[in-house]
Short mmCIF file of C-alpha atoms in Angstrom, two decimals:
data_model
loop_
_atom_site.label_atom_id
_atom_site.label_comp_id
_atom_site.label_asym_id
_atom_site.label_seq_id
_atom_site.Cartn_x
_atom_site.Cartn_y
_atom_site.Cartn_z
CA ASP A 1 0.08 0.14 0.27
CA LEU A 2 2.11 3.02 -1.09
CA ILE A 3 -0.31 5.52 -0.31
CA LYS A 4 -0.58 4.40 3.41
CA LEU A 5 3.20 4.73 3.46
CA ALA A 6 3.45 8.13 1.62
CA MET A 7 0.89 9.32 3.88
CA ILE A 8 3.15 8.29 6.92
CA ARG A 9 6.01 10.33 5.60
CA VAL A 10 4.50 13.00 4.26
CA ASP A 11 2.73 13.55 7.65
CA GLN A 12 6.35 13.10 9.34
CA ALA A 13 7.87 15.66 6.91
CA LEU A 14 5.35 18.00 7.40
CA GLN A 15 5.59 17.78 11.29
CA ASN A 16 9.50 18.45 10.97
CA LYS A 17 9.83 21.15 8.11
CA TYR A 18 6.36 22.91 8.12
CA PRO A 19 4.32 22.34 11.49
CA GLU A 20 2.02 24.82 10.40
CA ALA A 21 0.75 22.45 7.43
CA GLN A 22 -1.60 19.91 7.91
CA LEU A 23 -2.21 16.56 6.21
CA LEU A 24 -6.14 16.58 6.26
CA LEU A 25 -7.29 13.97 3.96
CA GLN A 26 -6.58 10.67 1.70
CA VAL A 27 -8.92 10.31 -1.35
CA HIS A 28 -7.93 7.16 -3.70
CA ASP A 29 -4.24 8.41 -4.36
CA GLU A 30 -4.53 12.18 -3.30
CA LEU A 31 -3.42 13.75 -0.29
CA ILE A 32 -5.01 17.11 0.84
CA VAL A 33 -2.80 19.31 3.02
CA GLU A 34 -3.80 22.50 4.16
CA CYS A 35 -1.06 25.31 5.03
CA PRO A 36 -0.74 28.77 4.53
CA GLU A 37 -0.68 30.27 1.19
CA GLU A 38 2.72 32.01 1.74
CA ILE A 39 4.40 28.33 1.96
CA ALA A 40 2.05 26.45 -0.50
CA SER A 41 4.73 25.77 -3.06
CA GLU A 42 7.24 24.57 -0.88
CA VAL A 43 4.80 22.24 0.69
CA ALA A 44 3.85 21.01 -2.64
CA GLU A 45 7.47 20.46 -3.45
CA LEU A 46 7.85 18.46 -0.43
CA VAL A 47 4.69 16.27 -0.66
CA SER A 48 5.58 15.49 -4.28
CA GLN A 49 9.46 14.43 -3.25
CA GLU A 50 8.02 12.32 -0.38
CA MET A 51 5.50 10.68 -2.18
CA GLN A 52 7.50 9.81 -5.28
CA SER A 53 10.46 8.40 -2.86
CA VAL A 54 8.22 5.97 -0.90
CA ALA A 55 9.29 3.09 -2.75
CA GLN A 56 11.77 2.13 -5.57
CA LEU A 57 10.12 0.44 -8.46
CA LYS A 58 10.86 -0.53 -11.75
CA VAL A 59 8.98 2.07 -13.31
CA PRO A 60 9.06 5.84 -12.47
CA LEU A 61 6.81 6.75 -9.38
CA VAL A 62 5.46 10.00 -10.36
CA ALA A 63 3.28 12.46 -7.85
CA GLU A 64 1.88 15.97 -8.97
CA ALA A 65 1.20 18.61 -6.35
CA LYS A 66 -1.27 21.36 -7.20
CA TRP A 67 -2.73 24.09 -4.90
CA GLY A 68 -5.56 26.32 -4.66
CA ASN A 69 -8.25 27.76 -2.17
CA ASN A 70 -10.19 24.80 -2.28
CA TRP A 71 -9.88 21.20 -4.01
CA TYR A 72 -11.76 22.33 -7.19
CA GLU A 73 -9.21 25.25 -7.82
CA ALA A 74 -6.47 22.77 -7.04
CA LYS A 75 -6.98 20.47 -10.33
#
């Protein structure tokens, strides 16, 4: 379960580097994180890196991170 491992790693990384950011929700293969707008791009990069490095596979594991004022805007 890669998404479960990714959730654990993302949560730990957020607590260490951006404690003002919170992992709120997981929907299928998406993680929803809430953070101040000023650090949204840095948090998005951290989340993407943590998700992509959760396992070494024969094919690349790619994770996109987008942000917006709500889930709809982030798509």
